[in-house]
Protein backbone atom coordinates (compact mmCIF):
# COMPACT_ATOMS: atom_id res chain seq x y z
CA UNK A 1 0.00 0.00 0.00
CA UNK A 2 1.29 3.51 -0.80
CA UNK A 3 2.21 5.66 2.13
CA UNK A 4 0.77 8.84 0.64
CA UNK A 5 -2.42 9.57 -1.28
CA UNK A 6 -0.65 12.31 -3.24
CA UNK A 7 2.87 13.28 -4.16
CA UNK A 8 3.12 16.96 -5.14
CA UNK A 9 6.16 17.72 -7.27
CA UNK A 10 7.06 21.39 -6.82
CA UNK A 11 6.29 23.68 -3.87
CA UNK A 12 5.43 26.79 -5.88
CA UNK A 13 2.05 28.49 -5.80
CA UNK A 14 0.13 25.78 -7.67
CA UNK A 15 1.71 22.90 -5.74
CA UNK A 16 1.43 24.52 -2.32
CA UNK A 17 -2.20 25.64 -2.65
CA UNK A 18 -3.19 22.28 -4.09
CA UNK A 19 -1.41 20.48 -1.25
CA UNK A 20 -3.35 22.67 1.18
CA UNK A 21 -6.64 21.76 -0.45
CA UNK A 22 -5.76 18.07 -0.43
CA UNK A 23 -4.92 18.20 3.24
CA UNK A 24 -8.23 19.96 3.94
CA UNK A 25 -9.91 17.08 2.11
CA UNK A 26 -8.25 14.62 4.49
CA UNK A 27 -5.59 13.32 2.09
CA UNK A 28 -2.08 12.37 3.09
CA UNK A 29 0.33 14.44 1.04
CA UNK A 30 4.06 14.62 0.42
CA UNK A 31 5.47 17.74 -1.27
CA UNK A 32 8.95 17.65 -2.81
CA UNK A 33 10.96 20.46 -4.38
CA UNK A 34 14.40 20.42 -5.90
CA UNK A 35 15.23 23.87 -4.52
CA UNK A 36 16.40 24.31 -0.95
CA UNK A 37 13.21 26.20 -0.04
CA UNK A 38 9.48 26.20 -0.71
CA UNK A 39 7.57 29.07 -2.36
CA UNK A 40 8.70 28.62 -5.95
CA UNK A 41 9.36 31.92 -7.67
CA UNK A 42 7.53 33.85 -4.94
CA UNK A 43 10.30 33.08 -2.48
CA UNK A 44 11.75 36.11 -0.69
CA UNK A 45 15.13 36.41 0.95
CA UNK A 46 15.50 38.88 3.80
CA UNK A 47 18.49 41.15 3.20
CA UNK A 48 19.09 44.17 5.43
CA UNK A 49 15.52 43.82 6.71
CA UNK A 50 14.14 44.01 3.15
CA UNK A 51 12.16 41.19 1.52
CA UNK A 52 14.03 40.62 -1.72
CA UNK A 53 11.95 38.89 -4.40
CA UNK A 54 14.67 36.40 -5.36
CA UNK A 55 13.06 35.17 -8.58
CA UNK A 56 11.59 38.40 -9.88
CA UNK A 57 9.00 40.85 -8.61
CA UNK A 58 5.60 39.43 -7.72
CA UNK A 59 2.62 41.70 -7.18
CA UNK A 60 -0.60 39.96 -6.36
CA UNK A 61 -3.67 41.30 -8.17
CA UNK A 62 -7.09 39.90 -8.91
CA UNK A 63 -10.68 40.83 -9.59
CA UNK A 64 -11.95 37.62 -8.10
CA UNK A 65 -13.24 38.18 -4.58
CA UNK A 66 -13.08 34.52 -3.71
CA UNK A 67 -9.39 34.34 -4.65
CA UNK A 68 -8.65 37.59 -2.78
CA UNK A 69 -10.49 36.41 0.34
CA UNK A 70 -8.73 33.06 0.18
CA UNK A 71 -5.30 34.71 0.14
CA UNK A 72 -6.27 37.22 2.83
CA UNK A 73 -7.44 34.43 5.10
CA UNK A 74 -3.76 33.47 5.53
CA UNK A 75 -2.00 36.82 5.57
CA UNK A 76 -2.84 40.51 5.46
CA UNK A 77 -1.97 42.34 2.24
CA UNK A 78 -0.72 45.92 2.09
CA UNK A 79 -2.07 48.61 -0.25
CA UNK A 80 0.86 48.57 -2.71
CA UNK A 81 -0.27 49.68 -6.16
CA UNK A 82 2.05 48.86 -9.01
CA UNK A 83 2.96 51.98 -11.01
CA UNK A 84 6.13 51.20 -12.93
CA UNK A 85 7.89 53.95 -14.79
CA UNK A 86 9.80 53.60 -18.04
CA UNK A 87 13.23 55.03 -18.72
CA UNK A 88 13.87 55.45 -22.44
CA UNK A 89 17.26 56.93 -23.28
CA UNK A 90 17.30 58.84 -19.99
CA UNK A 91 13.76 60.22 -20.18
CA UNK A 92 11.04 59.08 -17.80
CA UNK A 93 7.50 58.08 -18.84
CA UNK A 94 4.57 56.77 -16.83
CA UNK A 95 3.14 53.31 -17.36
CA UNK A 96 0.74 51.82 -18.21
CA UNK A 97 -0.17 53.93 -21.21
CA UNK A 98 -2.39 56.67 -19.81
CA UNK A 99 -3.00 60.42 -19.95
CA UNK A 100 0.25 61.08 -18.05
CA UNK A 101 2.20 59.16 -20.71
CA UNK A 102 0.37 60.91 -23.56
CA UNK A 103 1.12 64.33 -22.01
CA UNK A 104 4.81 63.42 -21.54
CA UNK A 105 5.06 62.32 -25.18
CA UNK A 106 2.94 64.80 -27.06
CA UNK A 107 1.97 67.57 -24.62
CA UNK A 108 -1.71 66.65 -25.06
CA UNK A 109 -3.88 67.61 -22.11
CA UNK A 110 -7.28 66.06 -22.81
CA UNK A 111 -8.48 62.56 -23.74
CA UNK A 112 -9.80 63.86 -27.07
CA UNK A 113 -6.42 65.31 -27.99
CA UNK A 114 -4.70 62.03 -27.08
CA UNK A 115 -7.21 59.95 -29.05
CA UNK A 116 -6.73 62.24 -32.03
CA UNK A 117 -2.95 61.64 -32.08
CA UNK A 118 -3.31 57.87 -31.64
CA UNK A 119 -6.03 57.65 -34.28
CA UNK A 120 -3.85 59.50 -36.80
CA UNK A 121 -0.90 57.21 -36.14
CA UNK A 122 -3.13 54.17 -36.42
CA UNK A 123 -4.49 55.35 -39.77
CA UNK A 124 -0.97 56.04 -41.07
CA UNK A 125 0.08 52.49 -40.20
CA UNK A 126 -2.67 51.05 -42.41
CA UNK A 127 -3.25 48.15 -40.00
CA UNK A 128 -6.82 46.84 -39.99
CA UNK A 129 -6.72 43.46 -38.28
CA UNK A 130 -3.62 43.17 -36.05
CA UNK A 131 -1.89 39.83 -36.55
CA UNK A 132 1.07 40.08 -34.21
CA UNK A 133 2.34 42.02 -31.21
CA UNK A 134 3.81 44.84 -33.30
CA UNK A 135 0.58 45.43 -35.22
CA UNK A 136 -1.53 45.06 -32.09
CA UNK A 137 0.59 47.61 -30.22
CA UNK A 138 0.56 50.16 -33.04
CA UNK A 139 -3.17 49.86 -33.50
CA UNK A 140 -3.78 50.26 -29.75
CA UNK A 141 -1.46 53.16 -28.96
CA UNK A 142 0.16 54.36 -32.18
CA UNK A 143 3.64 54.34 -33.59
CA UNK A 144 5.43 56.63 -31.07
CA UNK A 145 4.54 54.60 -28.02
CA UNK A 146 5.39 51.43 -29.86
CA UNK A 147 8.88 52.74 -30.70
CA UNK A 148 9.62 54.29 -27.30
CA UNK A 149 7.93 52.04 -24.77
CA UNK A 150 7.24 48.68 -26.39
CA UNK A 151 9.61 47.66 -29.19
CA UNK A 152 12.95 47.52 -27.34
CA UNK A 153 11.52 46.14 -24.11
CA UNK A 154 9.63 43.38 -25.89
CA UNK A 155 12.64 42.43 -27.99
CA UNK A 156 14.80 42.18 -24.86
CA UNK A 157 12.13 40.31 -22.91
CA UNK A 158 11.34 37.69 -25.53
CA UNK A 159 14.50 37.60 -27.66
CA UNK A 160 12.28 37.82 -30.70
CA UNK A 161 10.97 40.61 -32.92
CA UNK A 162 7.53 41.89 -31.85
CA UNK A 163 6.31 41.01 -35.35
CA UNK A 164 7.04 37.33 -34.53
CA UNK A 165 5.10 37.35 -31.27
CA UNK A 166 1.36 36.93 -30.72
CA UNK A 167 -0.83 39.97 -30.14
CA UNK A 168 -2.24 38.80 -26.81
CA UNK A 169 0.99 39.51 -24.87
CA UNK A 170 0.49 43.24 -25.18
CA UNK A 171 -3.23 43.08 -24.44
CA UNK A 172 -2.19 42.44 -20.84
CA UNK A 173 -1.36 46.13 -20.50
CA UNK A 174 -4.17 48.66 -19.98
CA UNK A 175 -4.57 51.76 -22.18
CA UNK A 176 -6.38 54.52 -20.29
CA UNK A 177 -7.64 57.93 -21.18
CA UNK A 178 -7.54 59.07 -17.56
CA UNK A 179 -4.59 60.23 -15.44
CA UNK A 180 -4.07 56.91 -13.65
CA UNK A 181 -0.71 55.13 -13.32
CA UNK A 182 -2.08 51.95 -11.75
CA UNK A 183 -0.60 49.13 -13.86
CA UNK A 184 -3.45 46.72 -13.22
CA UNK A 185 -7.16 46.98 -13.88
CA UNK A 186 -8.00 44.51 -11.12
CA UNK A 187 -10.21 45.32 -8.16
CA UNK A 188 -7.71 44.10 -5.56
CA UNK A 189 -3.94 44.25 -5.37
CA UNK A 190 -1.15 44.24 -2.82
CA UNK A 191 1.84 42.48 -1.32
CA UNK A 192 1.59 40.23 1.75
CA UNK A 193 2.74 42.31 4.73
CA UNK A 194 6.03 40.68 5.74
CA UNK A 195 6.59 39.03 2.35
CA UNK A 196 5.39 35.89 0.57
CA UNK A 197 7.21 33.19 2.56
CA UNK A 198 4.75 33.13 5.46
CA UNK A 199 1.93 32.33 3.01
CA UNK A 200 3.71 29.13 2.10
CA UNK A 201 4.28 28.29 5.76
CA UNK A 202 0.49 28.48 6.14
CA UNK A 203 -0.33 26.48 2.99
CA UNK A 204 2.11 23.73 3.91
CA UNK A 205 1.52 23.67 7.66
CA UNK A 206 1.21 20.05 8.83
CA UNK A 207 2.19 18.59 5.43
CA UNK A 208 5.33 16.50 4.83
CA UNK A 209 7.73 18.60 2.75
CA UNK A 210 11.15 17.59 1.40
CA UNK A 211 13.35 20.28 -0.15
CA UNK A 212 16.59 19.63 -2.08
CA UNK A 213 14.75 16.67 -3.57
CA UNK A 214 14.73 16.18 -7.33
CA UNK A 215 11.87 14.02 -8.63
CA UNK A 216 13.82 13.04 -11.74
CA UNK A 217 16.85 11.83 -9.81
CA UNK A 218 14.76 9.04 -8.26
CA UNK A 219 11.59 8.93 -10.28
CA UNK A 220 10.60 5.28 -9.75
CA UNK A 221 10.98 5.60 -6.01
CA UNK A 222 8.88 8.76 -5.80
CA UNK A 223 6.21 7.34 -8.07
CA UNK A 224 5.96 4.33 -5.77
CA UNK A 225 5.32 6.53 -2.74
CA UNK A 226 1.86 7.76 -3.65
CA UNK A 227 -1.28 6.74 -5.49
CA UNK A 228 -1.49 10.02 -7.39
CA UNK A 229 0.93 12.69 -8.48
CA UNK A 230 0.48 16.43 -8.85
CA UNK A 231 3.21 17.56 -11.21
CA UNK A 232 4.12 21.25 -11.54
CA UNK A 233 7.46 21.02 -13.36
CA UNK A 234 8.20 21.32 -17.08
CA UNK A 235 5.78 19.24 -19.11
CA UNK A 236 8.42 18.27 -21.70
CA UNK A 237 10.80 17.06 -18.99
CA UNK A 238 8.06 14.83 -17.55
CA UNK A 239 8.00 13.02 -20.89
CA UNK A 240 11.78 12.97 -21.13
CA UNK A 241 11.60 15.42 -24.06
CA UNK A 242 10.44 12.60 -26.31
CA UNK A 243 8.54 14.90 -28.70
CA UNK A 244 11.23 17.60 -28.59
CA UNK A 245 12.23 20.41 -26.27
CA UNK A 246 9.98 23.34 -25.50
CA UNK A 247 11.68 26.73 -25.28
CA UNK A 248 11.50 28.89 -22.18
CA UNK A 249 12.72 32.39 -21.47
CA UNK A 250 14.93 32.60 -18.45
CA UNK A 251 16.01 35.49 -16.25
CA UNK A 252 19.32 36.47 -14.73
CA UNK A 253 19.35 38.73 -11.70
CA UNK A 254 22.15 41.03 -10.53
CA UNK A 255 21.47 42.33 -7.04
CA UNK A 256 23.34 44.95 -5.05
CA UNK A 257 23.01 46.35 -1.55
CA UNK A 258 23.39 50.12 -1.72
CA UNK A 259 24.28 52.33 1.20
CA UNK A 260 21.44 54.77 0.63
CA UNK A 261 17.79 54.75 1.65
CA UNK A 262 16.23 55.32 -1.75
CA UNK A 263 17.86 54.59 -5.12
CA UNK A 264 15.17 55.12 -7.77
CA UNK A 265 12.05 56.30 -5.91
CA UNK A 266 9.89 53.47 -7.27
CA UNK A 267 9.73 49.68 -6.97
CA UNK A 268 9.90 49.08 -10.73
CA UNK A 269 11.70 51.04 -13.46
CA UNK A 270 11.60 49.50 -16.94
CA UNK A 271 14.41 50.28 -19.39
CA UNK A 272 12.67 50.28 -22.72
CA UNK A 273 15.53 50.98 -25.14
CA UNK A 274 17.66 48.22 -26.64
CA UNK A 275 20.99 49.83 -25.69
CA UNK A 276 20.50 49.08 -21.97
CA UNK A 277 20.88 45.32 -21.70
CA UNK A 278 18.62 44.73 -18.68
CA UNK A 279 14.84 45.02 -18.91
CA UNK A 280 14.17 46.56 -15.50
CA UNK A 281 15.53 47.52 -12.10
CA UNK A 282 13.56 46.46 -9.04
CA UNK A 283 14.03 48.30 -5.74
CA UNK A 284 12.48 45.80 -3.37
CA UNK A 285 11.87 47.93 -0.27
CA UNK A 286 9.22 50.01 -2.08
CA UNK A 287 6.90 46.99 -2.31
CA UNK A 288 6.49 47.28 1.46
CA UNK A 289 7.13 51.02 1.95
CA UNK A 290 10.45 50.19 3.65
CA UNK A 291 12.30 52.84 5.65
CA UNK A 292 15.60 50.98 6.15
CA UNK A 293 18.90 52.93 5.88
CA UNK A 294 20.06 50.71 3.01
CA UNK A 295 18.37 49.50 -0.14
CA UNK A 296 18.59 46.42 -2.36
CA UNK A 297 18.23 46.74 -6.11
CA UNK A 298 18.07 44.01 -8.75
CA UNK A 299 18.80 44.35 -12.45
CA UNK A 300 16.80 41.84 -14.47
CA UNK A 301 18.18 40.36 -17.69
CA UNK A 302 16.13 38.18 -19.99
CA UNK A 303 17.72 35.26 -21.85
CA UNK A 304 16.89 32.02 -23.62
CA UNK A 305 16.78 29.17 -21.12
CA UNK A 306 19.27 26.33 -21.50
CA UNK A 307 19.71 23.23 -19.34
CA UNK A 308 21.59 25.26 -16.71
CA UNK A 309 19.12 28.13 -16.35
CA UNK A 310 15.74 28.29 -14.66
CA UNK A 311 12.76 28.27 -17.01
CA UNK A 312 10.50 31.29 -16.32
CA UNK A 313 8.28 32.19 -19.25
CA UNK A 314 6.82 29.83 -21.84
CA UNK A 315 7.63 31.20 -25.30
CA UNK A 316 4.47 32.25 -27.03
CA UNK A 317 5.22 31.52 -30.64
CA UNK A 318 3.51 29.11 -33.00
CA UNK A 319 6.16 26.37 -32.99
CA UNK A 320 6.27 26.15 -29.19
CA UNK A 321 2.49 26.34 -28.85
CA UNK A 322 2.14 23.49 -31.35
CA UNK A 323 4.62 21.31 -29.47
CA UNK A 324 3.02 22.18 -26.12
CA UNK A 325 -0.31 21.05 -27.54
CA UNK A 326 1.19 17.65 -28.41
CA UNK A 327 2.48 17.28 -24.85
CA UNK A 328 -0.87 18.42 -23.43
CA UNK A 329 -2.67 15.72 -25.35
CA UNK A 330 -0.37 13.17 -23.68
CA UNK A 331 -0.86 14.67 -20.23
CA UNK A 332 -4.64 14.80 -20.56
CA UNK A 333 -4.64 11.02 -20.88
CA UNK A 334 -2.80 10.44 -17.61
CA UNK A 335 -5.17 9.02 -15.03
CA UNK A 336 -3.00 9.35 -11.97
CA UNK A 337 -1.10 12.54 -12.71
CA UNK A 338 -2.49 16.04 -12.50
CA UNK A 339 -0.50 18.72 -14.37
CA UNK A 340 -0.78 22.28 -13.09
CA UNK A 341 0.91 25.67 -13.18
CA UNK A 342 2.97 27.73 -15.60
CA UNK A 343 5.54 25.05 -16.45
CA UNK A 344 3.30 21.98 -16.49
CA UNK A 345 0.64 23.69 -18.61
CA UNK A 346 3.15 25.78 -20.58
CA UNK A 347 1.03 28.90 -20.11
CA UNK A 348 1.73 32.45 -18.96
CA UNK A 349 -0.45 32.64 -15.83
CA UNK A 350 -0.76 35.45 -13.33
CA UNK A 351 -0.72 34.35 -9.69
CA UNK A 352 -4.44 34.81 -9.18
CA UNK A 353 -5.22 32.57 -12.15
CA UNK A 354 -3.15 29.84 -10.53
CA UNK A 355 -5.01 30.17 -7.24
CA UNK A 356 -8.34 30.22 -9.08
CA UNK A 357 -7.42 27.08 -11.01
CA UNK A 358 -6.49 25.25 -7.84
CA UNK A 359 -9.63 26.34 -5.99
CA UNK A 360 -11.76 25.05 -8.86
CA UNK A 361 -9.74 21.89 -9.54
CA UNK A 362 -11.82 18.73 -9.10
CA UNK A 363 -10.04 16.53 -6.62
N1 LIG B 1 5.80 45.63 -22.23
C1 LIG B 1 6.41 46.62 -22.96
N2 LIG B 1 6.98 47.69 -22.31
C2 LIG B 1 6.98 47.79 -20.95
C3 LIG B 1 6.34 46.78 -20.20
C4 LIG B 1 5.78 45.69 -20.86
O1 LIG B 1 6.44 46.56 -24.17
O2 LIG B 1 7.53 48.78 -20.41
C5 LIG B 1 5.23 44.47 -22.96
C6 LIG B 1 6.24 43.36 -23.17
O3 LIG B 1 6.01 42.76 -24.43
C7 LIG B 1 5.92 42.40 -22.04
C8 LIG B 1 4.40 42.52 -21.96
O4 LIG B 1 4.15 43.90 -22.24
O5 LIG B 1 6.33 41.10 -22.31
C9 LIG B 1 3.80 42.13 -20.62
O6 LIG B 1 4.38 42.91 -19.61
P1 LIG B 1 4.20 42.59 -18.08
O7 LIG B 1 4.73 43.75 -17.30
O8 LIG B 1 2.81 42.16 -17.84
O9 LIG B 1 5.17 41.34 -17.91
P2 LIG B 1 5.68 40.53 -16.62
O10 LIG B 1 5.81 41.51 -15.48
O11 LIG B 1 4.68 39.43 -16.40
O12 LIG B 1 6.99 40.03 -17.07
Short mmCIF file of C-alpha atoms in Angstrom, two decimals, residues 8-11 14 34 215-216 230-238 248 311 338-346:
data_model
loop_
_atom_site.label_atom_id
_atom_site.label_comp_id
_atom_site.label_asym_id
_atom_site.label_seq_id
_atom_site.Cartn_x
_atom_site.Cartn_y
_atom_site.Cartn_z
CA UNK A 8 3.12 16.96 -5.14
CA UNK A 9 6.16 17.72 -7.27
CA UNK A 10 7.06 21.39 -6.82
CA UNK A 11 6.29 23.68 -3.87
CA UNK A 14 0.13 25.78 -7.67
CA UNK A 34 14.40 20.42 -5.90
CA UNK A 215 11.87 14.02 -8.63
CA UNK A 216 13.82 13.04 -11.74
CA UNK A 230 0.48 16.43 -8.85
CA UNK A 231 3.21 17.56 -11.21
CA UNK A 232 4.12 21.25 -11.54
CA UNK A 233 7.46 21.02 -13.36
CA UNK A 234 8.20 21.32 -17.08
CA UNK A 235 5.78 19.24 -19.11
CA UNK A 236 8.42 18.27 -21.70
CA UNK A 237 10.80 17.06 -18.99
CA UNK A 238 8.06 14.83 -17.55
CA UNK A 248 11.50 28.89 -22.18
CA UNK A 311 12.76 28.27 -17.01
CA UNK A 338 -2.49 16.04 -12.50
CA UNK A 339 -0.50 18.72 -14.37
CA UNK A 340 -0.78 22.28 -13.09
CA UNK A 341 0.91 25.67 -13.18
CA UNK A 342 2.97 27.73 -15.60
CA UNK A 343 5.54 25.05 -16.45
CA UNK A 344 3.30 21.98 -16.49
CA UNK A 345 0.64 23.69 -18.61
CA UNK A 346 3.15 25.78 -20.58
#
